[in-house]
Coordinates of C-alpha atoms and ligand atoms in Angstrom, one line a residue:
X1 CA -74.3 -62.1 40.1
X2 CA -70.8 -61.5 41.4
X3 CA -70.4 -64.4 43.8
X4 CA -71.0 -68.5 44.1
X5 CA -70.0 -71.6 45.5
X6 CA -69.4 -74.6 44.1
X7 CA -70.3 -77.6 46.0
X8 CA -68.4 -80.5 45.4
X9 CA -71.1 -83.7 45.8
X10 CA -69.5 -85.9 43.1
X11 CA -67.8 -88.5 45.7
X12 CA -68.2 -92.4 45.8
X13 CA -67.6 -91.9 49.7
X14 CA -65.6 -95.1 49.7
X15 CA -64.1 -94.8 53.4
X16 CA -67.9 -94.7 54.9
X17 CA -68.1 -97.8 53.3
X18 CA -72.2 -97.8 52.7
X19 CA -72.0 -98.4 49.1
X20 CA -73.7 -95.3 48.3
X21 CA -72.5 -92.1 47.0
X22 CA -71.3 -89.9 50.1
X23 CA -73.4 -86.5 49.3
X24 CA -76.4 -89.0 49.5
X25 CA -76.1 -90.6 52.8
X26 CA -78.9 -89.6 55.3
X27 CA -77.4 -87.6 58.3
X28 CA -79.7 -87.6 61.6
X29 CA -82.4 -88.0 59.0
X30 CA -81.7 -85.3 56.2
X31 CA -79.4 -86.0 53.2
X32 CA -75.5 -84.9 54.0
X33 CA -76.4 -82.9 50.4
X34 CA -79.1 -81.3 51.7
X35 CA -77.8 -80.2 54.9
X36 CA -74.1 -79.0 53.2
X37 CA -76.5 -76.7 51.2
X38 CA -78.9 -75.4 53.6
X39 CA -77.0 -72.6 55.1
X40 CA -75.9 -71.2 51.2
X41 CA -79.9 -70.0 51.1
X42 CA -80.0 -68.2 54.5
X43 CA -76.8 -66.0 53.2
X44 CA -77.2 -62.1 52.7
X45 CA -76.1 -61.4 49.5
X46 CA -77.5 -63.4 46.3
X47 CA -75.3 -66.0 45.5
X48 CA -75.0 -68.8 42.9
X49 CA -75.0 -72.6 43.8
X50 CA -73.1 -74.9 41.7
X51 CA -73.4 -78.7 42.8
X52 CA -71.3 -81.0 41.1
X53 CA -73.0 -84.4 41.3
X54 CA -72.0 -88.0 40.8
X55 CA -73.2 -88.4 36.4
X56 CA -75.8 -91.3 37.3
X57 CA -77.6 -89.0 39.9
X58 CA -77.9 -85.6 38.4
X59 CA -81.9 -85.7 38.3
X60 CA -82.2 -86.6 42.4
X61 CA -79.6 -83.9 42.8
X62 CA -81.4 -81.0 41.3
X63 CA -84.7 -82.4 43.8
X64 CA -82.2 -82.1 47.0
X65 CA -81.4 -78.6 45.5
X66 CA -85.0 -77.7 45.1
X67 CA -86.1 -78.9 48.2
X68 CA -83.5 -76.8 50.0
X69 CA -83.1 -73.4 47.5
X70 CA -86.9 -72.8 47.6
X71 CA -87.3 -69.6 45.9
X72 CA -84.2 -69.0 45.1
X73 CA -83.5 -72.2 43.2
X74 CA -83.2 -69.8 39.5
X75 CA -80.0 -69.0 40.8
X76 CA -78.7 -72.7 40.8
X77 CA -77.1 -75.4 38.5
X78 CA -76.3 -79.1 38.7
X79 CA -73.3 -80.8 36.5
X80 CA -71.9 -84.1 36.8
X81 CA -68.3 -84.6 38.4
X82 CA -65.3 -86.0 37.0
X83 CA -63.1 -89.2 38.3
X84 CA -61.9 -87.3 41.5
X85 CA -62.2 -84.2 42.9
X86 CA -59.8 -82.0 40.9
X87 CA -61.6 -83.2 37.9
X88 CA -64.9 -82.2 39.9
X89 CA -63.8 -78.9 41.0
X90 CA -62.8 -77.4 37.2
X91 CA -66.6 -79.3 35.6
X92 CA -67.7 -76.6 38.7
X93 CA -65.6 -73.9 37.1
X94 CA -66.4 -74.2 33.8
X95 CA -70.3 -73.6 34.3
X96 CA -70.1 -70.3 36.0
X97 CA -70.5 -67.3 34.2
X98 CA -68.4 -64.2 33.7
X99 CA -70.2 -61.9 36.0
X100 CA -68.7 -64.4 38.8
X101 CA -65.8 -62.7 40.4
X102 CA -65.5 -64.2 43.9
X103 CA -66.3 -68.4 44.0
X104 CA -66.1 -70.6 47.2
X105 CA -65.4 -74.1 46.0
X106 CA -66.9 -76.5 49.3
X107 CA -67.0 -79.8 50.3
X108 CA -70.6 -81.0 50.7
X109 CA -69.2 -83.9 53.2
X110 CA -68.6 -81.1 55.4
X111 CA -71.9 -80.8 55.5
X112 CA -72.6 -78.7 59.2
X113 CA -70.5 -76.0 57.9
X114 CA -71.9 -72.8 59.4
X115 CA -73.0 -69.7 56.9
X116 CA -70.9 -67.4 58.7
X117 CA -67.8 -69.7 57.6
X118 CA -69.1 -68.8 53.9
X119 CA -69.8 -65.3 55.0
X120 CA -65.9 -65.1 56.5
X121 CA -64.3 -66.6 53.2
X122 CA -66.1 -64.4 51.2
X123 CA -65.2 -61.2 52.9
X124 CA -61.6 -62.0 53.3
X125 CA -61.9 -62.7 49.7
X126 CA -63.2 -59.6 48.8
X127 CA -61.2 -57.5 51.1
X128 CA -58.0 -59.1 50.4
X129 CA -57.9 -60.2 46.8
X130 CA -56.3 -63.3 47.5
X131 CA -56.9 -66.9 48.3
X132 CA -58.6 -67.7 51.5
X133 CA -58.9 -71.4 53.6
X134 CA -60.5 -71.7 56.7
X135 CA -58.7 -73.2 59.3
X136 CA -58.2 -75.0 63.2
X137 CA -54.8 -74.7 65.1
X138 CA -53.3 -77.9 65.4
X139 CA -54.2 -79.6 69.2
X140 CA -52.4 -82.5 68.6
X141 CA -48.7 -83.2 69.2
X142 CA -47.4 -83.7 65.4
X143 CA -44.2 -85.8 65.1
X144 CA -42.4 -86.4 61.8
X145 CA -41.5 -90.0 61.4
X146 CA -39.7 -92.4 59.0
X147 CA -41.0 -96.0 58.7
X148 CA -41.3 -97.0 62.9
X149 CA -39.1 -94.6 63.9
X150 CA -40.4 -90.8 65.1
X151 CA -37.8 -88.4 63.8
X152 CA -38.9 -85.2 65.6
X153 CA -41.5 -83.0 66.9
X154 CA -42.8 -80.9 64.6
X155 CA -43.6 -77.0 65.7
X156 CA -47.3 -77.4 65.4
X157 CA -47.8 -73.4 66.3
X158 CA -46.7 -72.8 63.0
X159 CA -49.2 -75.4 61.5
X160 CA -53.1 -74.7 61.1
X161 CA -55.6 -77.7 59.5
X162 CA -57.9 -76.8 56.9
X163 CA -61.3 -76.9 55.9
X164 CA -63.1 -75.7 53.3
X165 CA -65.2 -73.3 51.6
X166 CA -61.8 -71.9 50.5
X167 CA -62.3 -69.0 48.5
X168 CA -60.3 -67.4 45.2
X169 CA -60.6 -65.0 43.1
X170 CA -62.8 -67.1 40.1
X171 CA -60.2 -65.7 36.7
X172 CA -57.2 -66.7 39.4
X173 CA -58.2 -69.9 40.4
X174 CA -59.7 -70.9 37.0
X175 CA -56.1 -70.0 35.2
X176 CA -54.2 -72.1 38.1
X177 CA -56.3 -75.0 37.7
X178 CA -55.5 -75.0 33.9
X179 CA -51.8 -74.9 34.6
X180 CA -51.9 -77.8 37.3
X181 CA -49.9 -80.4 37.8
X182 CA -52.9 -82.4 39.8
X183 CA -50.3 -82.6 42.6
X184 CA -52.0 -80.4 45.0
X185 CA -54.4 -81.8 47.5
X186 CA -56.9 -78.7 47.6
X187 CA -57.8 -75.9 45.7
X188 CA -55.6 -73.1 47.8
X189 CA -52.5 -75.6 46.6
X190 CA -53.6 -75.5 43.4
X191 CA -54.1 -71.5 43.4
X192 CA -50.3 -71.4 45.2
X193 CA -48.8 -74.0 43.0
X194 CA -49.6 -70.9 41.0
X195 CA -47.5 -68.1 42.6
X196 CA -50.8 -66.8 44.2
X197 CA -51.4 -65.9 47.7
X198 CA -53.8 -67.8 50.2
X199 CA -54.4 -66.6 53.4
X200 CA -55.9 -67.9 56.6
X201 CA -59.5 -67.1 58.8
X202 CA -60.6 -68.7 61.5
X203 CA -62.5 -71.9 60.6
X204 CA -65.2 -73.7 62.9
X205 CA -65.0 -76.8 64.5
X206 CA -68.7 -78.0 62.8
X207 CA -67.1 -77.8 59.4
X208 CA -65.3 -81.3 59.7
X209 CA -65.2 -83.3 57.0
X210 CA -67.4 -86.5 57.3
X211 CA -65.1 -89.1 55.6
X212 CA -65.6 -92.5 58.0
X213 CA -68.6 -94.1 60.1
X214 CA -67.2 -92.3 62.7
X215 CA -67.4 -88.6 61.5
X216 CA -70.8 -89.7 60.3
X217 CA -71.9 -90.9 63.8
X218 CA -70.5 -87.7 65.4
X219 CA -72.7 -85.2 63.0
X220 CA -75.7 -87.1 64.0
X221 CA -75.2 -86.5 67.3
X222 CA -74.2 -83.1 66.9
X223 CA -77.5 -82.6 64.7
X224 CA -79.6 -84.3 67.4
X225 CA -78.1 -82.6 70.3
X226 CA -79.2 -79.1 68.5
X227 CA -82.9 -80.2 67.7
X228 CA -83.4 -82.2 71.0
X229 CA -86.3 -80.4 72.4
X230 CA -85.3 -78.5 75.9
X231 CA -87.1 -80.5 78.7
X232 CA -89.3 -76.9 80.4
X233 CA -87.2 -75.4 83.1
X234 CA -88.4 -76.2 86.6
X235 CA -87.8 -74.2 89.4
X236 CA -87.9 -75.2 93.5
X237 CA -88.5 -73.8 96.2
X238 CA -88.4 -74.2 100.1
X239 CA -90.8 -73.3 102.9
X240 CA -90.2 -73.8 106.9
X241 CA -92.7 -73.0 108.9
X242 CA -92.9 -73.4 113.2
X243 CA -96.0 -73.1 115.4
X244 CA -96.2 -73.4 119.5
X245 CA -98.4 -75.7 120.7
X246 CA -101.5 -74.5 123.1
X247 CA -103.8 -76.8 124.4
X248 CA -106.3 -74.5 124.1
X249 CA -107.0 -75.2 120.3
X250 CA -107.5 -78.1 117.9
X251 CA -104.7 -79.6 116.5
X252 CA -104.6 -79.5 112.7
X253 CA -101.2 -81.0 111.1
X254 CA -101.2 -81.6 107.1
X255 CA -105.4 -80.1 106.5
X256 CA -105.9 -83.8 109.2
X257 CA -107.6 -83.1 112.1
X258 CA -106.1 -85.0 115.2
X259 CA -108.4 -85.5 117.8
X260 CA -106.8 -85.4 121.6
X261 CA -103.5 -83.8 120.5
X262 CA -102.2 -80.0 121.2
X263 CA -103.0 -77.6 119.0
X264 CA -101.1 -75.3 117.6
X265 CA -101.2 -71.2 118.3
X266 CA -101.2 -69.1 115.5
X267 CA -103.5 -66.2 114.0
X268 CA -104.6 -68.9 111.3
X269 CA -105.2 -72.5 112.5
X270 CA -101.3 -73.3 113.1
X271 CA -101.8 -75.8 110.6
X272 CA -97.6 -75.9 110.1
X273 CA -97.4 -78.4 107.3
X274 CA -99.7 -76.4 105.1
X275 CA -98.1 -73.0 105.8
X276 CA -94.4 -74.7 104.5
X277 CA -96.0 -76.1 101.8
X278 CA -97.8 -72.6 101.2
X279 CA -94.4 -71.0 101.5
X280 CA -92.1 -73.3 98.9
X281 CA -95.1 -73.3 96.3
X282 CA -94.8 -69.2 96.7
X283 CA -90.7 -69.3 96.8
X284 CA -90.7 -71.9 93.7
X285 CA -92.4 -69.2 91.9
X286 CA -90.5 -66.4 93.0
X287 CA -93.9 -65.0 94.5
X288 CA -92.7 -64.0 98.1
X289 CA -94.1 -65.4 101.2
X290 CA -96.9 -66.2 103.1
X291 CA -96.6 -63.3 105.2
X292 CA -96.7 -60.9 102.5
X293 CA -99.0 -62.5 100.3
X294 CA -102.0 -63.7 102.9
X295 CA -100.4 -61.6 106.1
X296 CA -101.6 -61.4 109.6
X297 CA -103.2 -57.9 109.0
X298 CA -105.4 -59.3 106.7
X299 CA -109.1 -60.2 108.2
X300 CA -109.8 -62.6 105.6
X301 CA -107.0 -65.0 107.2
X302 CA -108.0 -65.3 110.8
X303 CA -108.4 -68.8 111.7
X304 CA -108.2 -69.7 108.3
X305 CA -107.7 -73.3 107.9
X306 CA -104.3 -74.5 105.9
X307 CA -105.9 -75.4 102.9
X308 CA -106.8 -71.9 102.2
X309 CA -103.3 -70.6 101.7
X310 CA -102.2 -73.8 99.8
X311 CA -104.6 -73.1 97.0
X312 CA -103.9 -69.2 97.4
X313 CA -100.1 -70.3 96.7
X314 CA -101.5 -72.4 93.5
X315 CA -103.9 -69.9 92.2
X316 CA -100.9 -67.2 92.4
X317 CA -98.5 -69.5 90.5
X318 CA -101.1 -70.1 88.1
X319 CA -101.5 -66.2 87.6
X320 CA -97.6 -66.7 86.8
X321 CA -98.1 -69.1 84.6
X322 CA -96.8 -71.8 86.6
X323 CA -98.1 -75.5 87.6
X324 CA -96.6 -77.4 91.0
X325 CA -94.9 -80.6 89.7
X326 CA -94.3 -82.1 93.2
X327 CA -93.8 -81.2 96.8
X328 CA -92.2 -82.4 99.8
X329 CA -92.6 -81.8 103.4
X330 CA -91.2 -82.8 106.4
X331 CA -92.9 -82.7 110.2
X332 CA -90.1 -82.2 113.0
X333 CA -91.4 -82.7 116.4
X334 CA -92.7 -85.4 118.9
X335 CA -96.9 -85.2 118.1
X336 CA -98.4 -85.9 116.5
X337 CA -97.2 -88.7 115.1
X338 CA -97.5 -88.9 111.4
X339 CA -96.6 -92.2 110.3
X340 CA -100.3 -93.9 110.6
X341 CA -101.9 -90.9 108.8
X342 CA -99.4 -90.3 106.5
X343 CA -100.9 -91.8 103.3
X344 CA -104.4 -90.1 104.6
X345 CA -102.1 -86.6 104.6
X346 CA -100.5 -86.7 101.5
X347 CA -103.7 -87.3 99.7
X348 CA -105.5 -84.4 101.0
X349 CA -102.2 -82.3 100.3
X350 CA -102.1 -83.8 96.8
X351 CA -105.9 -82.7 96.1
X352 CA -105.2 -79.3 96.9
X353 CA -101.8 -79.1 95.3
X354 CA -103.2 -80.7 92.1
X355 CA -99.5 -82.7 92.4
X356 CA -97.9 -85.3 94.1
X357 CA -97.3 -84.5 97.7
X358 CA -94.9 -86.8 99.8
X359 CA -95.0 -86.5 103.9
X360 CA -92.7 -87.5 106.3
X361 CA -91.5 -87.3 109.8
X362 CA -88.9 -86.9 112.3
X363 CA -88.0 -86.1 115.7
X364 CA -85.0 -84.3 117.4
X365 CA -83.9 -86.6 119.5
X366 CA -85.1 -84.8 122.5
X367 CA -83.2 -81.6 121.5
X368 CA -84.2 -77.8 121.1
X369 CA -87.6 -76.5 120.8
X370 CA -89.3 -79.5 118.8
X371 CA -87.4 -82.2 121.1
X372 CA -88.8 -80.2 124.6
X373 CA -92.1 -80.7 122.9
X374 CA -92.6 -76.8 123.0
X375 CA -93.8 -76.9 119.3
X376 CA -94.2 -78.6 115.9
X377 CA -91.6 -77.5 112.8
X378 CA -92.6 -78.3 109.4
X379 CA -90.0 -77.8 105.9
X380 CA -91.5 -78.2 102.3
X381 CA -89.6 -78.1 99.0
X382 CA -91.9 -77.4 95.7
X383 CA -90.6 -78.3 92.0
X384 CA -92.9 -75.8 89.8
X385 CA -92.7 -75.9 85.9
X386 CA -94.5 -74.0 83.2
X387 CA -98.1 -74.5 82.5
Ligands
CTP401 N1 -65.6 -85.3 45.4 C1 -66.1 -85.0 44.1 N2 -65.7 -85.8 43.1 C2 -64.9 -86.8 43.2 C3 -64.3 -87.1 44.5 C4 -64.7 -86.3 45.6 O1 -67.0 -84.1 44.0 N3 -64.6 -87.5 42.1 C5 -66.1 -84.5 46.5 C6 -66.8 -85.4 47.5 O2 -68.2 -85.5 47.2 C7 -66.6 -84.6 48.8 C8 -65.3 -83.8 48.6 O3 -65.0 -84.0 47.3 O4 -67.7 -83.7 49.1 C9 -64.2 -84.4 49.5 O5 -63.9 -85.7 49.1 P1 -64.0 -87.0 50.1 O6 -64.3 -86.7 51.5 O7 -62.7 -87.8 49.8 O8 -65.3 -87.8 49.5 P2 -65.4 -89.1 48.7 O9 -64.4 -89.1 47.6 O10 -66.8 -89.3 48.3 O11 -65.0 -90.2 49.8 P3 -63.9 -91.4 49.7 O12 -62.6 -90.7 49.4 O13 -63.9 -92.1 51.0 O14 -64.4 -92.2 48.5
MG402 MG1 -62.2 -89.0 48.1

């Protein structure tokens, strides 16, 4: 195997302050270890894992690594880690064998690292031949300072921050750890500290390092945020429907009959109420109208009675796929009046429906058609979602 990362777990984790080691520490439920391996199994070419663990844990180590690698888990080692992280990184060296050419050496407290961050080091590895890092401009304003005093601003566009996997040539970085003056503060310094070249890709903003309470609360969220299920998507829509009253036909408002009042004209029963409510179940699920779904021409809707082209509406959006969640209508006009038989309305609505139907009414204050008492207007909204 030409390629491998070494995953540097050996940490006490002293600034998160739970008195455990760092690598251990559940994040959003799933060990910090765990997680910083998980995307090393999902990449394309075979690769071996080295995990450097803290000495007194090796054994619950290698079942994190099992539990994650799977399959592939022949292909990985566990050693114990040295007093701090240089010391960690070169026990991590010195187990790899000579058919490694290419290592990644990564942090496993940057454990939400993507793969394609692994992918990216590798390649520029491979491509270039020299040392890689990952890295973020810098956003904030940088200022040099001595004691209280700022001394200047610093040109931050020539400044990046780093992250790791950073990735070496292995013989390169293996001789310039040797020769190190254990000055450097990560492995690129060490490989330039050397005379070598490191070069720069884009790193990711997910590869932060978890070092307080307050990197470790922000990985939770991040983590819950992606595996929050998505609430199912529901869709409205809006019906208006207007009928002229003749006196020559029951009145039926809302599937009620009310006795004494006009009726309304129309090649159905008039009923406007059920026809909106017909028309923002059908618009809700992108099904067209009432005309062109139950349409004049049609014998089978003369004098039908509203209920008729409510459940039509329901039955089509159950053909979709689709159940009403709620509905909404409003009468506008001067009779009848709604407001004693509302509760009675809704109900009947709500049967037919198979949802929570809310009615309500209003007048026009004498004005246009509804306010001349020439006829009865009724709007619905519908929320559909999927069965
Ligand atoms: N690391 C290691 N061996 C050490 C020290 C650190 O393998 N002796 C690893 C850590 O496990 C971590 C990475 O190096 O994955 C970066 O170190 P850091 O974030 O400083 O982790 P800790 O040293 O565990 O934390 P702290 O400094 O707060 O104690
Ligand atoms: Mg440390």
């Amino acid at each position: 195997m030409s390629r491998a990362v070494v995953v540097v777990a050996a940490g006490s984790g002293t600034r998160l302050g739970i008195g455990t080691a760092k690598a251990f520490v559940p994040v959003a439920g799933r060990l910090m270890l765990a997680r910083a391996l998980e995307p090393l199994f999902t990449l394309t070419e075979p690769t071996l894992v080295v995990v450097v663990a803290p000495a007194d844990r090796l054994d619950e180590c290698r079942q994190v690594v099992a539990s994650v690698a799977g399959a592939a888990v022949r292909y990985t080692a566990v050693v114990p880690g040295g007093a701090d992280r240089h010391a960690s990184v070169q026990a991590g060296l010195a187990v790899l064998p000579d058919p490694v050419e290419v290592v990644l050496v990564h942090d496993a407290a940057r454990c939400l690292t993507p793969a394609h961050q692994f992918e990216r080091v590798f390649d520029a590895v491979a491509t270039t031949g020299d040392g890689v890092v990952p890295a973020l401009p810098v956003v904030d304003t940088v200022k040099r300072v001595a004691d209280d005093v700022v001394l200047e601003t610093v040109d931050r566009s020539t400044l990046v921050g780093v992250q790791t996997p950073q990735g070496f040539p292995l013989a390169a970085l293996r001789s310039a750890y040797a020769g190190s003056s254990r000055s450097e503060t990560d492995d690129a310094g060490v490989l330039q500290a050397a005379g070598l070249t490191v070069r720069h890709v884009a790193g990711d903003a997910d590869a932060f390092k978890i070092t307080t309470a307050w990197d470790l609360a922000r990985a939770e969220s991040i983590v819950r945020a992606r595996t929050e299920p998505v609430p199912a998507r529901v869709r409205i829509g809006l019906g208006v429907d207007v009928h002229a009253f003749d006196d020559a036909v029951r009145c039926r408002v809302g599937l009620l009959d009310f006795p004494g009042e006009p009726g309304l004209s129309g090649h159905s029963d008039g009923d406007a109420v059920a026809h909106a409510v017909c028309d923002a179940l059908l618009s809700a699920g992108g099904l067209g109208d009432i005309g062109g779904r139950f349409g004049t021409a049609d014998p089978r809707y003369a004098g039908a009675t509203g209920d008729v082209f409510v459940r039509g509406a329901v039955d089509l959006l159950a053909e979709a796929g689709l159940v009403p969640e709620s509905v909404t209508v409003q009468v506008v006009g001067n009779r009848p009046r709604i407001g004693a038989r509302r509760g009675e309305m809704q109900d009947v609505l709500a049967a037919v429906v198979g949802a929570p139907v809310a009615v309500s009414g209003t007048t026009t204050d004498g004005l246009g058609f509804t306010g001349r008492g020439e006829g009865l207007a009724a709007i619905a909204t519908a929320v559909v979602r999927p069965a």
